[in-house]
Amino acid sequence: MAMNLPWLDPGDPFPDVSSAWGPLEPAPGLLAAGGALDVETLHRAYSHGIFPWFSEGQPTLWWSTDPRMVLYPAEFQLHRSLRKTLERFAIRPGCEVRIDSAFDAVIRACSTSERPGQSGTWIVAPMVQAYQAFHSAGFAHSVETFIDGQLVGGLYFIAIGRAVFGESMFARQTDASKIALAALCALCRHHEIDFIDCQQNTRHLASLGAREIPRPEFVAQVAQRAREPGPQWQFDPVYWNELLPAKTRA
């Protein structure tokens, strides 16, 4: 670790996000190390556009990347193949989206999913435990894709008021994680929640309509939305109408 990276003791305030490492430093976006992974610290971090991300054997590392990858639900790209998948899913008996019925199963599935180009996972045991506590406190949620009673894919996200932060997805069947993301976008459209944080740029996210915005713009949006009361995190099948013409569900 570089000497100019702040070390946090539990309860210490986070440095200003503008002090995060820049593009010419070893880990752009790295803000601090140490601290705690308790509910209060996680709430404070996300409310300021900061997230934890570290691997086995590393201390807790805190990040605030610039630019920030954001998916605006109004800009979600429903490509032809995914549209057809959703049209079938929305009308087929036994296919359903649930929220918060299997959070532990979702985060554990995300933690064991293989990622292209990665030899391990950043969702290490302390992270799983921390987000389980965050879920119990009402700030972490899961969107689950079920087919015939079986969990086949999903994602988990953080919600502070109306500020939404996507974390990780998994799929055991083709497009099962994309169905969960589409459901989250539909729910957000219905409740007029206008952005979902995606943290870092990937080709997959860009193909779905996510784009980069400057960190100051992102932090300002988070600060405003985090103060607004959030919705009840429940999924009603009628929300598919936010993405699909109503006639496809007749």
Short mmCIF file of C-alpha atoms in Angstrom, two decimals:
data_model
loop_
_atom_site.label_atom_id
_atom_site.label_comp_id
_atom_site.label_asym_id
_atom_site.label_seq_id
_atom_site.Cartn_x
_atom_site.Cartn_y
_atom_site.Cartn_z
CA MET A 1 0.00 0.00 0.00
CA ALA A 2 1.25 3.48 -0.83
CA MET A 3 2.12 5.72 2.09
CA ASN A 4 -0.39 8.37 1.03
CA LEU A 5 -3.38 6.03 1.29
CA PRO A 6 -5.34 6.95 4.44
CA TRP A 7 -5.79 4.18 7.01
CA LEU A 8 -9.12 4.26 8.87
CA ASP A 9 -9.83 3.03 12.36
CA PRO A 10 -13.41 1.86 13.01
CA GLY A 11 -15.67 4.90 13.22
CA ASP A 12 -13.27 7.27 11.46
CA PRO A 13 -14.83 9.57 8.86
CA PHE A 14 -14.07 8.91 5.22
CA PRO A 15 -11.76 11.29 3.36
CA ASP A 16 -13.38 13.52 0.76
CA VAL A 17 -13.91 11.50 -2.41
CA SER A 18 -11.92 14.08 -4.37
CA SER A 19 -8.79 12.73 -2.64
CA ALA A 20 -9.18 9.24 -4.18
CA TRP A 21 -6.29 8.07 -6.32
CA GLY A 22 -6.34 9.48 -9.83
CA PRO A 23 -5.82 7.89 -13.25
CA LEU A 24 -2.00 7.97 -13.02
CA GLU A 25 -1.84 6.21 -9.65
CA PRO A 26 -1.66 2.41 -9.13
CA ALA A 27 -5.37 1.91 -8.38
CA PRO A 28 -7.55 4.74 -9.74
CA GLY A 29 -10.49 5.43 -7.46
CA LEU A 30 -8.94 3.94 -4.31
CA LEU A 31 -9.82 6.20 -1.39
CA ALA A 32 -8.83 4.53 1.90
CA ALA A 33 -8.18 1.25 3.69
CA GLY A 34 -9.26 -0.18 7.02
CA GLY A 35 -12.29 0.91 8.99
CA ALA A 36 -15.22 -1.39 9.61
CA LEU A 37 -17.87 -3.18 7.56
CA ASP A 38 -20.72 -2.56 9.97
CA VAL A 39 -24.14 -1.21 9.00
CA GLU A 40 -23.40 2.36 10.05
CA THR A 41 -20.15 2.52 8.08
CA LEU A 42 -21.68 0.97 4.96
CA HIS A 43 -24.61 3.40 5.12
CA ARG A 44 -22.24 6.34 5.46
CA ALA A 45 -20.07 5.07 2.62
CA TYR A 46 -22.84 4.55 0.09
CA SER A 47 -24.47 7.85 1.02
CA HIS A 48 -21.24 9.55 -0.10
CA GLY A 49 -20.63 7.55 -3.26
CA ILE A 50 -18.09 5.17 -1.67
CA PHE A 51 -18.08 1.37 -1.82
CA PRO A 52 -15.90 -1.46 -0.43
CA TRP A 53 -14.06 -3.78 -2.80
CA PHE A 54 -11.19 -6.07 -1.85
CA SER A 55 -9.90 -9.62 -2.26
CA GLU A 56 -8.94 -12.40 0.09
CA GLY A 57 -5.89 -11.45 2.16
CA GLN A 58 -6.33 -7.70 1.64
CA PRO A 59 -7.56 -5.16 4.19
CA THR A 60 -10.93 -3.56 3.59
CA LEU A 61 -10.46 -1.15 0.67
CA TRP A 62 -12.80 1.75 -0.03
CA TRP A 63 -13.31 3.20 -3.51
CA SER A 64 -14.91 6.14 -5.27
CA THR A 65 -14.23 5.82 -8.97
CA ASP A 66 -14.20 8.70 -11.46
CA PRO A 67 -15.96 8.53 -13.82
CA ARG A 68 -18.78 6.43 -12.40
CA MET A 69 -20.77 3.91 -14.43
CA VAL A 70 -24.50 4.55 -14.07
CA LEU A 71 -27.56 2.90 -15.60
CA TYR A 72 -30.53 5.20 -16.01
CA PRO A 73 -33.63 2.96 -16.10
CA ALA A 74 -35.16 5.20 -18.78
CA GLU A 75 -32.14 4.35 -20.98
CA PHE A 76 -32.14 0.58 -20.34
CA GLN A 77 -31.46 -1.15 -23.66
CA LEU A 78 -33.94 -3.94 -24.17
CA HIS A 79 -32.39 -5.70 -27.16
CA ARG A 80 -34.55 -7.85 -29.41
CA SER A 81 -33.44 -11.20 -27.99
CA LEU A 82 -33.91 -10.09 -24.38
CA ARG A 83 -37.28 -8.58 -25.22
CA LYS A 84 -38.45 -11.91 -26.59
CA THR A 85 -37.12 -13.67 -23.48
CA LEU A 86 -39.02 -11.25 -21.22
CA GLU A 87 -42.21 -11.60 -23.26
CA ARG A 88 -42.10 -15.38 -22.79
CA PHE A 89 -41.12 -15.10 -19.12
CA ALA A 90 -43.90 -12.61 -18.32
CA ILE A 91 -46.69 -14.93 -19.49
CA ARG A 92 -45.31 -18.40 -18.75
CA PRO A 93 -46.77 -20.13 -15.67
CA GLY A 94 -44.11 -20.87 -13.10
CA CYS A 95 -41.94 -17.88 -14.05
CA GLU A 96 -41.78 -15.12 -11.48
CA VAL A 97 -39.62 -12.38 -10.04
CA ARG A 98 -39.36 -12.10 -6.29
CA ILE A 99 -37.64 -9.54 -4.08
CA ASP A 100 -35.91 -10.34 -0.79
CA SER A 101 -37.20 -13.91 -0.58
CA ALA A 102 -33.73 -15.47 -0.89
CA PHE A 103 -31.13 -12.78 -0.18
CA ASP A 104 -28.62 -15.16 1.43
CA ALA A 105 -28.85 -17.57 -1.50
CA VAL A 106 -28.37 -14.76 -4.01
CA ILE A 107 -25.30 -13.22 -2.41
CA ARG A 108 -23.70 -16.62 -1.90
CA ALA A 109 -24.38 -17.53 -5.52
CA CYS A 110 -22.83 -14.23 -6.61
CA SER A 111 -19.80 -14.91 -4.42
CA THR A 112 -19.14 -18.27 -6.09
CA SER A 113 -19.90 -17.31 -9.70
CA GLU A 114 -16.98 -17.46 -12.09
CA ARG A 115 -16.12 -14.16 -13.76
CA PRO A 116 -14.32 -13.94 -17.11
CA GLY A 117 -10.71 -12.89 -16.53
CA GLN A 118 -10.92 -13.27 -12.74
CA SER A 119 -9.37 -16.07 -10.72
CA GLY A 120 -11.26 -15.32 -7.51
CA THR A 121 -14.07 -13.25 -6.03
CA TRP A 122 -14.26 -9.91 -4.30
CA ILE A 123 -17.36 -11.10 -2.40
CA VAL A 124 -15.25 -12.67 0.34
CA ALA A 125 -16.70 -14.05 3.59
CA PRO A 126 -16.52 -10.73 5.53
CA MET A 127 -18.40 -9.03 2.68
CA VAL A 128 -21.11 -11.69 2.67
CA GLN A 129 -21.59 -11.28 6.41
CA ALA A 130 -21.58 -7.49 6.17
CA TYR A 131 -24.22 -7.39 3.46
CA GLN A 132 -26.37 -9.94 5.24
CA ALA A 133 -26.42 -7.52 8.19
CA PHE A 134 -27.09 -4.63 5.78
CA HIS A 135 -30.01 -6.64 4.39
CA SER A 136 -31.39 -7.25 7.89
CA ALA A 137 -31.18 -3.50 8.48
CA GLY A 138 -33.29 -2.87 5.35
CA PHE A 139 -30.64 -1.42 3.03
CA ALA A 140 -29.57 -4.42 0.93
CA HIS A 141 -32.05 -6.23 -1.29
CA SER A 142 -32.16 -9.07 -3.79
CA VAL A 143 -34.06 -9.49 -7.04
CA GLU A 144 -34.61 -13.17 -7.80
CA THR A 145 -35.56 -15.00 -10.98
CA PHE A 146 -37.57 -18.13 -10.25
CA ILE A 147 -38.68 -20.80 -12.72
CA ASP A 148 -40.91 -23.60 -11.45
CA GLY A 149 -39.96 -22.80 -7.87
CA GLN A 150 -36.21 -22.89 -8.52
CA LEU A 151 -33.89 -19.91 -8.09
CA VAL A 152 -32.12 -19.64 -11.46
CA GLY A 153 -30.59 -16.17 -11.29
CA GLY A 154 -30.65 -12.83 -9.59
CA LEU A 155 -28.81 -9.83 -8.29
CA TYR A 156 -28.44 -7.84 -5.11
CA PHE A 157 -28.42 -4.09 -4.68
CA ILE A 158 -28.22 -1.38 -2.06
CA ALA A 159 -30.95 1.24 -1.58
CA ILE A 160 -30.43 4.36 0.54
CA GLY A 161 -33.68 6.26 0.16
CA ARG A 162 -34.10 6.56 -3.62
CA ALA A 163 -30.40 6.07 -4.37
CA VAL A 164 -29.87 2.59 -5.82
CA PHE A 165 -26.53 0.81 -6.14
CA GLY A 166 -26.23 -2.41 -8.13
CA GLU A 167 -23.71 -4.87 -6.70
CA SER A 168 -23.49 -8.28 -8.39
CA MET A 169 -25.47 -10.73 -10.50
CA PHE A 170 -25.48 -14.47 -11.15
CA ALA A 171 -27.24 -16.82 -13.56
CA ARG A 172 -27.77 -20.56 -13.61
CA GLN A 173 -29.82 -20.36 -16.82
CA THR A 174 -29.32 -18.18 -19.87
CA ASP A 175 -30.49 -14.58 -19.34
CA ALA A 176 -31.68 -15.25 -15.77
CA SER A 177 -29.58 -12.40 -14.37
CA LYS A 178 -30.67 -10.08 -17.20
CA ILE A 179 -34.30 -10.83 -16.34
CA ALA A 180 -33.60 -9.76 -12.75
CA LEU A 181 -31.91 -6.55 -13.93
CA ALA A 182 -34.79 -5.83 -16.31
CA ALA A 183 -37.20 -6.32 -13.41
CA LEU A 184 -35.22 -3.88 -11.26
CA CYS A 185 -35.28 -1.33 -14.09
CA ALA A 186 -39.03 -1.81 -14.53
CA LEU A 187 -39.60 -1.37 -10.79
CA CYS A 188 -37.44 1.76 -10.77
CA ARG A 189 -39.29 3.20 -13.76
CA HIS A 190 -42.62 2.58 -12.03
CA HIS A 191 -41.45 4.40 -8.90
CA GLU A 192 -39.62 7.12 -10.89
CA ILE A 193 -36.21 6.16 -9.49
CA ASP A 194 -33.91 7.53 -12.12
CA PHE A 195 -30.49 5.92 -11.67
CA ILE A 196 -28.78 2.68 -10.69
CA ASP A 197 -25.10 2.85 -9.80
CA CYS A 198 -22.98 0.23 -11.59
CA GLN A 199 -19.62 1.36 -10.14
CA GLN A 200 -17.25 0.41 -12.95
CA ASN A 201 -17.40 0.28 -16.72
CA THR A 202 -17.84 -3.10 -18.37
CA ARG A 203 -18.77 -3.95 -21.95
CA HIS A 204 -21.76 -5.93 -20.67
CA LEU A 205 -23.18 -2.98 -18.73
CA ALA A 206 -22.55 -0.60 -21.62
CA SER A 207 -24.48 -2.93 -23.94
CA LEU A 208 -27.48 -2.58 -21.63
CA GLY A 209 -27.36 1.22 -21.74
CA ALA A 210 -25.16 2.15 -18.79
CA ARG A 211 -22.79 5.09 -19.27
CA GLU A 212 -20.11 6.97 -17.40
CA ILE A 213 -20.71 10.27 -15.63
CA PRO A 214 -18.24 12.47 -13.71
CA ARG A 215 -17.88 11.62 -10.02
CA PRO A 216 -19.01 15.08 -8.79
CA GLU A 217 -22.25 14.71 -10.76
CA PHE A 218 -22.77 11.20 -9.37
CA VAL A 219 -22.06 12.20 -5.76
CA ALA A 220 -24.49 15.12 -6.05
CA GLN A 221 -27.21 12.80 -7.38
CA VAL A 222 -26.62 10.33 -4.55
CA ALA A 223 -26.73 13.06 -1.90
CA GLN A 224 -30.10 14.27 -3.19
CA ARG A 225 -31.71 10.85 -3.73
CA ALA A 226 -30.46 9.40 -0.43
CA ARG A 227 -32.54 11.99 1.45
CA GLU A 228 -35.74 11.05 -0.35
CA PRO A 229 -38.01 8.27 1.00
CA GLY A 230 -37.68 5.05 -0.96
CA PRO A 231 -40.47 2.77 -2.19
CA GLN A 232 -41.60 -0.57 -0.89
CA TRP A 233 -39.21 -2.99 -2.55
CA GLN A 234 -41.73 -5.41 -4.01
CA PHE A 235 -42.25 -6.57 -7.59
CA ASP A 236 -45.68 -6.62 -9.18
CA PRO A 237 -45.94 -8.35 -12.59
CA VAL A 238 -47.75 -5.26 -13.86
CA TYR A 239 -44.35 -3.53 -13.75
CA TRP A 240 -43.39 -5.46 -16.89
CA ASN A 241 -45.60 -2.96 -18.71
CA GLU A 242 -42.86 -0.40 -18.09
CA LEU A 243 -40.70 -2.36 -20.55
CA LEU A 244 -43.13 -4.42 -22.62
CA PRO A 245 -46.27 -3.38 -24.52
CA ALA A 246 -49.30 -4.47 -22.54
CA LYS A 247 -50.52 -6.62 -25.44
CA THR A 248 -47.56 -9.00 -25.00
CA ARG A 249 -48.95 -9.95 -21.60
CA ALA A 250 -52.58 -10.40 -22.67
#
